[in-house]
Short mmCIF file of C-alpha atoms in Angstrom, two decimals:
data_model
loop_
_atom_site.label_atom_id
_atom_site.label_comp_id
_atom_site.label_asym_id
_atom_site.label_seq_id
_atom_site.Cartn_x
_atom_site.Cartn_y
_atom_site.Cartn_z
CA MET A 1 31.92 14.10 -72.42
CA GLU A 2 33.19 17.15 -74.32
CA GLN A 3 29.68 17.78 -75.64
CA LEU A 4 28.20 17.71 -72.11
CA ARG A 5 30.91 20.07 -70.94
CA ASP A 6 30.21 22.48 -73.83
CA ARG A 7 26.49 22.37 -73.14
CA PHE A 8 27.04 23.08 -69.46
CA ARG A 9 29.29 26.04 -70.32
CA GLY A 10 26.72 27.32 -72.74
CA PHE A 11 24.04 26.98 -70.09
CA LEU A 12 26.14 28.91 -67.58
CA ALA A 13 26.80 31.61 -70.17
CA MET A 14 23.06 32.08 -70.62
CA THR A 15 22.44 32.54 -66.86
CA THR A 16 23.01 35.59 -64.72
CA PRO A 17 25.46 35.60 -61.78
CA ALA A 18 22.54 35.50 -59.31
CA GLN A 19 21.11 32.44 -61.03
CA ARG A 20 24.51 30.77 -60.93
CA VAL A 21 24.73 31.34 -57.17
CA GLY A 22 21.23 29.88 -56.70
CA ILE A 23 22.09 26.81 -58.73
CA GLY A 24 25.26 26.28 -56.70
CA VAL A 25 23.43 26.61 -53.39
CA SER A 26 20.74 24.18 -54.57
CA ILE A 27 23.37 21.63 -55.52
CA VAL A 28 25.12 21.94 -52.15
CA VAL A 29 21.86 21.64 -50.23
CA GLY A 30 20.86 18.59 -52.25
CA VAL A 31 24.20 16.90 -51.60
CA LEU A 32 23.99 17.59 -47.85
CA ALA A 33 20.40 16.33 -47.68
CA ALA A 34 21.33 13.16 -49.54
CA ALA A 35 24.27 12.59 -47.20
CA ALA A 36 22.07 13.11 -44.11
CA PHE A 37 19.45 10.75 -45.52
CA LEU A 38 22.02 8.06 -46.23
CA ARG A 39 23.46 8.44 -42.75
CA TRP A 40 20.02 8.18 -41.18
CA ILE A 41 19.26 5.07 -43.25
CA SER A 42 22.55 3.43 -42.29
CA THR A 43 22.24 4.24 -38.55
CA PRO A 44 20.53 1.34 -36.68
CA SER A 45 17.54 1.98 -34.47
CA TYR A 46 18.29 1.48 -30.79
CA ALA A 47 15.95 -0.20 -28.32
CA LEU A 48 16.02 -0.58 -24.52
CA LEU A 49 18.10 -3.49 -23.26
CA TYR A 50 18.10 -2.85 -19.51
CA ALA A 51 17.03 0.03 -17.29
CA GLY A 52 17.21 0.91 -13.61
CA LEU A 53 20.54 -0.87 -13.07
CA ASP A 54 22.78 -0.02 -10.17
CA ASP A 55 26.39 0.98 -10.80
CA LYS A 56 27.74 -2.54 -10.31
CA ALA A 57 25.25 -4.18 -12.67
CA LEU A 58 25.71 -1.39 -15.24
CA SER A 59 29.47 -1.90 -15.18
CA GLN A 60 29.08 -5.65 -15.75
CA VAL A 61 26.66 -5.16 -18.66
CA VAL A 62 28.87 -2.57 -20.36
CA GLN A 63 31.98 -4.71 -19.94
CA GLU A 64 30.25 -7.72 -21.48
CA LEU A 65 28.91 -5.66 -24.39
CA ASP A 66 32.42 -4.34 -25.09
CA SER A 67 33.84 -7.87 -25.06
CA GLN A 68 31.19 -9.01 -27.55
CA GLY A 69 31.66 -5.99 -29.78
CA VAL A 70 28.00 -4.97 -29.57
CA PRO A 71 27.35 -1.25 -30.16
CA TYR A 72 25.41 0.38 -27.36
CA ARG A 73 24.33 3.70 -25.93
CA ILE A 74 23.91 4.78 -22.32
CA GLU A 75 21.08 7.25 -21.85
CA GLY A 76 19.04 8.73 -19.04
CA GLY A 77 22.04 9.65 -16.93
CA GLY A 78 23.26 6.05 -16.85
CA SER A 79 19.87 4.54 -16.12
CA ARG A 80 19.21 2.98 -19.56
CA VAL A 81 21.35 0.78 -21.82
CA MET A 82 20.32 0.85 -25.49
CA VAL A 83 21.42 -1.61 -28.21
CA PRO A 84 20.43 -2.00 -31.88
CA GLN A 85 16.79 -2.98 -32.09
CA ASP A 86 17.41 -6.10 -34.17
CA GLN A 87 19.91 -7.42 -31.59
CA VAL A 88 17.98 -6.86 -28.34
CA TYR A 89 16.84 -10.44 -27.71
CA ARG A 90 20.07 -12.05 -28.92
CA VAL A 91 22.19 -9.76 -26.72
CA ARG A 92 19.91 -10.36 -23.75
CA ALA A 93 20.29 -14.13 -24.20
CA THR A 94 24.08 -13.96 -24.52
CA LEU A 95 24.33 -11.78 -21.43
CA ALA A 96 22.23 -14.24 -19.45
CA GLU A 97 24.44 -17.08 -20.67
CA ALA A 98 27.49 -15.15 -19.49
CA GLY A 99 25.93 -14.71 -16.05
CA VAL A 100 25.30 -11.01 -16.51
CA ALA A 101 21.64 -10.18 -16.11
CA GLY A 102 19.63 -7.09 -15.47
CA GLN A 103 15.96 -6.39 -15.62
CA THR A 104 13.87 -4.34 -17.95
CA MET A 105 11.96 -1.69 -16.09
CA PRO A 106 8.31 -1.45 -17.08
CA ALA A 107 7.25 1.57 -19.08
CA GLY A 108 5.63 4.33 -17.06
CA TYR A 109 4.62 7.86 -17.90
CA GLU A 110 7.10 7.88 -20.77
CA LEU A 111 4.35 6.14 -22.76
CA PHE A 112 2.75 9.56 -23.24
CA ASP A 113 5.87 10.73 -25.08
CA GLN A 114 4.92 8.42 -27.94
CA GLN A 115 1.38 9.74 -28.40
CA GLY A 116 0.57 11.73 -31.50
CA LEU A 117 -2.13 14.11 -32.56
CA GLY A 118 -4.34 11.26 -33.76
CA THR A 119 -4.50 9.52 -30.38
CA THR A 120 -8.08 8.61 -29.48
CA ASP A 121 -9.67 8.92 -26.05
CA PHE A 122 -9.67 5.14 -25.68
CA GLN A 123 -5.93 4.97 -26.39
CA GLN A 124 -5.29 7.71 -23.83
CA ARG A 125 -7.21 5.80 -21.15
CA VAL A 126 -5.35 2.59 -21.94
CA ASP A 127 -1.96 4.36 -21.93
CA TYR A 128 -2.82 6.05 -18.63
CA GLN A 129 -3.64 2.71 -17.03
CA ARG A 130 -0.48 1.11 -18.44
CA ALA A 131 1.61 4.05 -17.26
CA LEU A 132 0.09 3.85 -13.78
CA GLU A 133 0.81 0.11 -13.61
CA GLY A 134 4.39 0.70 -14.74
CA GLU A 135 5.03 3.47 -12.24
CA LEU A 136 3.64 1.34 -9.41
CA ALA A 137 5.83 -1.58 -10.47
CA LYS A 138 8.89 0.71 -10.44
CA THR A 139 7.97 1.91 -6.96
CA LEU A 140 7.63 -1.63 -5.64
CA MET A 141 10.92 -2.69 -7.24
CA ALA A 142 12.63 0.13 -5.36
CA MET A 143 11.69 -1.56 -2.06
CA GLU A 144 14.33 -3.64 -0.33
CA GLY A 145 13.90 -7.36 -0.92
CA ILE A 146 11.85 -7.10 -4.14
CA GLU A 147 13.69 -7.96 -7.34
CA GLY A 148 10.75 -7.70 -9.73
CA ALA A 149 7.12 -6.62 -9.66
CA SER A 150 4.14 -6.56 -11.97
CA VAL A 151 0.92 -4.63 -11.29
CA ARG A 152 -2.41 -5.11 -13.04
CA ILE A 153 -5.27 -2.71 -12.36
CA ALA A 154 -8.92 -3.19 -13.33
CA ILE A 155 -10.84 0.08 -13.43
CA PRO A 156 -14.38 -0.59 -14.71
CA GLU A 157 -16.12 2.12 -16.68
CA ARG A 158 -18.87 3.94 -14.84
CA SER A 159 -22.31 3.88 -16.42
CA PRO A 160 -24.46 7.03 -16.22
CA PHE A 161 -27.14 4.86 -14.60
CA ASP A 162 -24.88 3.73 -11.75
CA GLN A 163 -25.62 5.45 -8.46
CA GLN A 164 -22.24 4.46 -7.02
CA ALA A 165 -18.86 4.34 -8.66
CA PRO A 166 -17.75 0.79 -9.55
CA GLN A 167 -15.09 -0.76 -7.37
CA ALA A 168 -11.55 -0.89 -8.79
CA THR A 169 -9.35 -3.92 -8.13
CA ALA A 170 -5.63 -4.58 -8.39
CA SER A 171 -3.37 -7.64 -8.59
CA VAL A 172 0.30 -7.46 -7.67
CA LEU A 173 2.89 -10.12 -8.48
CA VAL A 174 6.26 -9.72 -6.77
CA SER A 175 9.53 -11.61 -7.04
CA PRO A 176 11.15 -11.31 -3.59
CA SER A 177 14.75 -12.14 -2.85
CA ALA A 178 13.65 -13.40 0.58
CA PRO A 179 10.29 -14.14 2.24
CA LEU A 180 8.39 -10.90 2.82
CA SER A 181 7.19 -9.95 6.27
CA GLU A 182 3.58 -8.98 6.90
CA GLN A 183 4.70 -5.40 7.39
CA GLN A 184 6.19 -5.37 3.89
CA VAL A 185 3.04 -6.94 2.44
CA ARG A 186 0.91 -4.26 4.09
CA ALA A 187 3.22 -1.59 2.68
CA ILE A 188 2.68 -3.00 -0.83
CA VAL A 189 -1.10 -3.05 -0.34
CA PHE A 190 -1.24 0.55 0.88
CA LEU A 191 1.12 1.86 -1.80
CA VAL A 192 -1.02 0.40 -4.57
CA ALA A 193 -4.38 1.29 -2.99
CA ASN A 194 -3.50 4.93 -2.39
CA ALA A 195 -2.16 5.43 -5.91
CA VAL A 196 -5.35 4.40 -7.74
CA PRO A 197 -8.57 6.41 -7.45
CA GLY A 198 -11.45 4.37 -6.09
CA LEU A 199 -9.24 1.48 -4.92
CA THR A 200 -9.39 0.30 -1.31
CA PRO A 201 -6.82 -1.91 0.44
CA GLU A 202 -9.44 -4.65 0.72
CA GLN A 203 -9.49 -4.98 -3.10
CA VAL A 204 -5.74 -5.54 -3.57
CA THR A 205 -4.36 -9.04 -4.11
CA VAL A 206 -0.65 -9.69 -3.60
CA ALA A 207 1.10 -12.91 -4.61
CA ASP A 208 4.68 -13.96 -5.19
CA THR A 209 6.26 -15.84 -8.07
CA GLY A 210 6.24 -18.99 -5.97
CA GLY A 211 2.45 -19.11 -6.11
CA GLN A 212 1.88 -18.02 -2.52
CA VAL A 213 -0.95 -15.56 -1.89
CA LEU A 214 0.30 -12.90 0.52
CA ALA A 215 -2.84 -10.72 0.67
CA ALA A 216 -6.28 -11.20 -0.83
CA PRO A 217 -9.80 -9.75 -0.60
CA GLY A 218 -11.50 -10.95 2.57
CA THR A 219 -8.46 -10.37 4.74
CA ASP A 220 -8.08 -7.24 6.83
CA PRO A 221 -4.88 -5.41 5.82
CA LEU A 222 -5.55 -2.84 8.52
CA GLY A 223 -5.67 -5.42 11.29
CA ILE A 224 -2.88 -6.72 13.46
CA ALA A 225 -2.00 -10.33 12.80
CA GLY A 226 0.75 -12.86 12.46
CA ASP A 227 4.26 -11.86 13.35
CA GLN A 228 3.17 -8.41 14.51
CA THR A 229 0.90 -9.88 17.19
CA PHE A 230 3.72 -12.15 18.30
CA GLU A 231 6.14 -9.24 18.50
CA LEU A 232 3.72 -7.04 20.47
CA THR A 233 2.89 -9.88 22.87
CA HIS A 234 6.56 -10.73 23.39
CA ARG A 235 7.47 -7.12 24.13
CA TYR A 236 4.59 -6.86 26.60
CA GLU A 237 5.69 -10.05 28.40
CA GLN A 238 9.30 -8.86 28.58
CA SER A 239 8.19 -5.52 30.01
CA LEU A 240 6.18 -7.19 32.79
CA ALA A 241 8.99 -9.65 33.58
CA ALA A 242 11.49 -6.79 33.84
CA ASP A 243 9.19 -4.94 36.25
CA VAL A 244 8.91 -8.02 38.47
CA GLN A 245 12.67 -8.58 38.48
CA ARG A 246 13.29 -4.98 39.53
CA LEU A 247 10.71 -5.44 42.27
CA LEU A 248 12.30 -8.66 43.57
CA ALA A 249 15.79 -7.20 43.56
CA SER A 250 15.14 -5.77 47.03
CA VAL A 251 13.65 -9.02 48.39
CA PRO A 252 15.95 -11.58 50.12
CA GLY A 253 16.63 -14.35 47.64
CA GLY A 254 15.20 -12.40 44.75
CA ALA A 255 18.31 -10.67 43.44
CA ASN A 256 18.91 -13.43 40.90
CA ALA A 257 15.31 -14.50 40.55
CA SER A 258 14.11 -15.88 37.24
CA VAL A 259 10.77 -14.50 36.08
CA VAL A 260 8.69 -15.68 33.13
CA VAL A 261 5.43 -13.98 32.14
CA ARG A 262 3.03 -15.34 29.53
CA ALA A 263 0.21 -13.12 28.31
CA ARG A 264 -2.79 -13.79 26.13
CA LEU A 265 -3.89 -10.61 24.40
CA ASN A 266 -6.99 -9.96 22.35
CA PHE A 267 -6.18 -8.07 19.15
CA ASP A 268 -9.77 -7.88 17.92
CA GLN A 269 -11.03 -4.33 17.49
CA THR A 270 -14.63 -3.91 18.67
CA SER A 271 -17.04 -1.03 18.24
CA THR A 272 -20.11 -0.45 20.44
CA GLU A 273 -22.82 2.13 19.79
CA THR A 274 -25.31 2.97 22.56
CA GLU A 275 -28.38 5.24 22.33
CA THR A 276 -29.92 6.58 25.55
CA VAL A 277 -33.41 8.14 25.70
CA ASP A 278 -34.44 10.34 28.64
CA PRO A 279 -38.28 10.30 29.03
CA ALA A 280 -38.17 13.07 31.66
CA SER A 281 -36.84 15.52 29.10
CA ALA A 282 -39.95 15.37 26.91
CA VAL A 283 -40.68 18.75 25.28
CA PRO A 284 -43.74 19.47 23.08
CA VAL A 285 -42.64 20.40 19.59
CA ASP A 286 -45.90 20.23 17.65
CA THR A 287 -49.54 20.85 18.68
CA SER A 288 -52.56 20.51 16.39
CA GLN A 289 -56.31 20.87 17.15
CA THR A 290 -59.26 19.97 14.91
CA GLU A 291 -62.81 21.12 15.63
CA GLU A 292 -65.87 19.83 13.73
CA THR A 293 -69.32 21.52 14.17
CA LEU A 294 -72.69 20.64 12.63
CA THR A 295 -75.79 22.76 13.33
CA GLN A 296 -79.18 22.15 11.69
CA SER A 297 -82.40 24.05 12.55
CA PRO A 298 -85.79 22.25 13.03
CA GLY A 299 -87.73 21.51 9.87
CA SER A 300 -84.79 22.03 7.52
CA ALA A 301 -84.09 19.68 4.68
CA GLY A 302 -82.53 16.41 5.69
CA THR A 303 -84.44 15.98 8.97
CA THR A 304 -86.74 12.99 9.27
CA GLY A 305 -89.50 13.43 11.70
CA GLY A 306 -89.43 15.21 14.99
CA THR A 307 -89.39 18.88 15.62
CA GLY A 308 -85.95 19.27 17.17
CA GLY A 309 -82.85 20.46 15.35
CA VAL A 310 -79.32 18.98 15.25
CA ASP A 311 -76.34 20.44 17.07
CA TYR A 312 -73.11 18.35 16.69
CA ARG A 313 -69.67 19.38 17.86
CA LYS A 314 -66.39 17.38 17.90
CA THR A 315 -62.93 18.54 18.97
CA ASP A 316 -59.64 16.60 18.47
CA SER A 317 -56.25 17.71 19.73
CA GLN A 318 -52.85 16.15 19.04
CA GLN A 319 -49.50 17.00 20.61
CA THR A 320 -46.06 15.70 19.59
CA TYR A 321 -43.22 15.50 22.10
CA ALA A 322 -39.46 15.27 21.50
CA VAL A 323 -37.22 13.53 23.98
CA SER A 324 -33.51 13.89 24.55
CA ARG A 325 -31.40 11.23 22.83
CA GLU A 326 -27.73 10.61 23.50
CA THR A 327 -25.70 8.37 21.21
CA THR A 328 -22.34 7.08 22.42
CA LYS A 329 -19.95 5.19 20.17
CA THR A 330 -17.10 3.37 21.87
CA ILE A 331 -14.23 1.79 19.95
CA GLN A 332 -12.12 -0.61 21.94
CA ALA A 333 -8.55 -0.71 20.69
CA PRO A 334 -6.88 -4.09 20.19
CA GLY A 335 -4.50 -5.40 22.82
CA ASP A 336 -6.84 -6.16 25.71
CA VAL A 337 -5.30 -8.51 28.30
CA GLN A 338 -7.30 -11.73 28.57
CA GLN A 339 -5.04 -13.77 30.81
CA LEU A 340 -1.65 -13.60 32.57
CA SER A 341 0.49 -16.48 33.82
CA VAL A 342 3.55 -15.74 35.99
CA ALA A 343 6.28 -18.09 37.16
CA VAL A 344 8.97 -16.98 39.65
CA VAL A 345 11.98 -19.01 40.74
CA MET A 346 13.92 -17.67 43.77
CA ASP A 347 16.87 -18.76 45.88
CA ASN A 348 15.98 -20.72 49.03
CA GLY A 349 19.38 -19.93 50.63
CA GLN A 350 20.52 -23.52 50.98
CA ASN A 351 23.86 -22.88 49.27
CA THR A 352 24.16 -19.13 49.62
CA GLY A 353 23.20 -18.89 53.27
CA ILE A 354 20.62 -16.12 52.82
CA THR A 355 17.26 -16.06 54.58
CA PRO A 356 14.65 -16.39 51.83
CA ALA A 357 11.45 -14.40 51.81
CA ASP A 358 8.08 -15.99 52.45
CA PRO A 359 6.74 -17.33 49.11
CA ASN A 360 3.22 -16.27 50.02
CA GLN A 361 4.37 -12.70 50.58
CA VAL A 362 6.26 -12.76 47.25
CA GLU A 363 3.17 -14.10 45.49
CA ALA A 364 0.99 -11.36 46.96
CA LEU A 365 3.56 -8.70 46.08
CA VAL A 366 3.91 -9.83 42.45
CA SER A 367 0.12 -10.24 42.06
CA ALA A 368 -0.44 -6.69 43.24
CA ALA A 369 2.30 -5.32 40.98
CA LEU A 370 0.91 -6.99 37.85
CA GLY A 371 -2.75 -6.58 38.75
CA LEU A 372 -3.49 -10.30 38.50
CA ASP A 373 -7.18 -11.16 38.50
CA PRO A 374 -8.14 -14.76 39.38
CA ALA A 375 -11.60 -14.13 37.93
CA ARG A 376 -10.18 -13.98 34.39
CA GLY A 377 -7.94 -17.01 34.98
CA ASP A 378 -4.65 -15.33 35.96
CA THR A 379 -2.20 -17.65 37.72
CA ILE A 380 1.08 -17.23 39.59
CA GLU A 381 3.55 -19.77 40.91
CA VAL A 382 6.48 -18.92 43.20
CA THR A 383 9.09 -21.62 43.73
CA GLN A 384 12.26 -21.53 45.84
CA LEU A 385 15.20 -23.69 44.76
CA PRO A 386 18.84 -23.87 45.82
CA PHE A 387 20.94 -21.54 43.70
CA PRO A 388 24.65 -22.28 43.21
CA LYS A 389 27.00 -20.35 45.41
CA ALA A 390 28.84 -17.61 43.60
CA GLU A 391 32.52 -18.42 43.12
CA PRO A 392 34.92 -15.75 44.40
CA GLN A 393 36.70 -13.94 41.62
CA GLY A 394 40.46 -14.42 41.65
CA ARG A 395 42.85 -11.57 41.44
CA PRO A 396 44.31 -10.95 38.03
#
């Protein structure tokens, strides 16, 4: 030890003050670098446990992690919970056993943060498609009633020999907390279709985790069907019944009349295109005339016998006319009334002492108000029955 110390002193004596300072700085920098390296080696890598949790779920997850003594980090402004990478699956299982569960949000555009300089064009296309699927899944999971969602998009590559771009398709799997209405299913279809270039609503398939197909190619997501048709029909019937009740309020015996209207509506959308040609409006647009003449004197070459010559003349004329054409395209909106059935029950005055109105007059009045047409099968029935007499209200 004394020999090493003497050698070190001798070495320092041989160096200049500037060299001594450089050696000292080098030693300090080396020690700090070694300490930083050891700290980096000893620090565990963190991976995503849960993301997109609300405040209540985040509080439950953090409380359970504290009780288990699991180190964690909260990043993204409280939107992501990170745990050591080697403990992700074990912690997720223990949390589920404890009744605390969250959901891992699919990766979206953050996938591009992991790309390096050596990323190929194929990898960029794949990452773009994965990011688009993840962002769509996040959007669907933000909808009320959807606990989880998975989106898969198929975008075929376009060949330089294809005259038309290939059709993209999409499949959506949702995990709803309650049965989805048709309006919600249509919203899912349109959200996905409008987010992918070249994707139409007709090429989007939606199913739930229970194995039920909610929308598939061959169905019309733009049409009106199911519960929406029932709702529109019911509102239309209620509107007509309310009009009749207001009308009968001024008729004897009709103040408390009961009116029921049943309507059959056609929700098919039809399109008709008509082309009309007017022959009287013919106008010449092109005229051509061809004249052919052949003259040959007597005795010239090509004549066979005789002394007379040849004089041939032919004239053709052709004229092209254009007529006026009118094209009319008519689109009939859904909701056409196919049939109405009306039932009216009025007071006959037996218990109330009023003089009831003539049922025939009431029937004619209601038919005119609703525009009933017997030719399309509309029916109306007016019945008068004894209504109970109103009890006098006692004084409080």
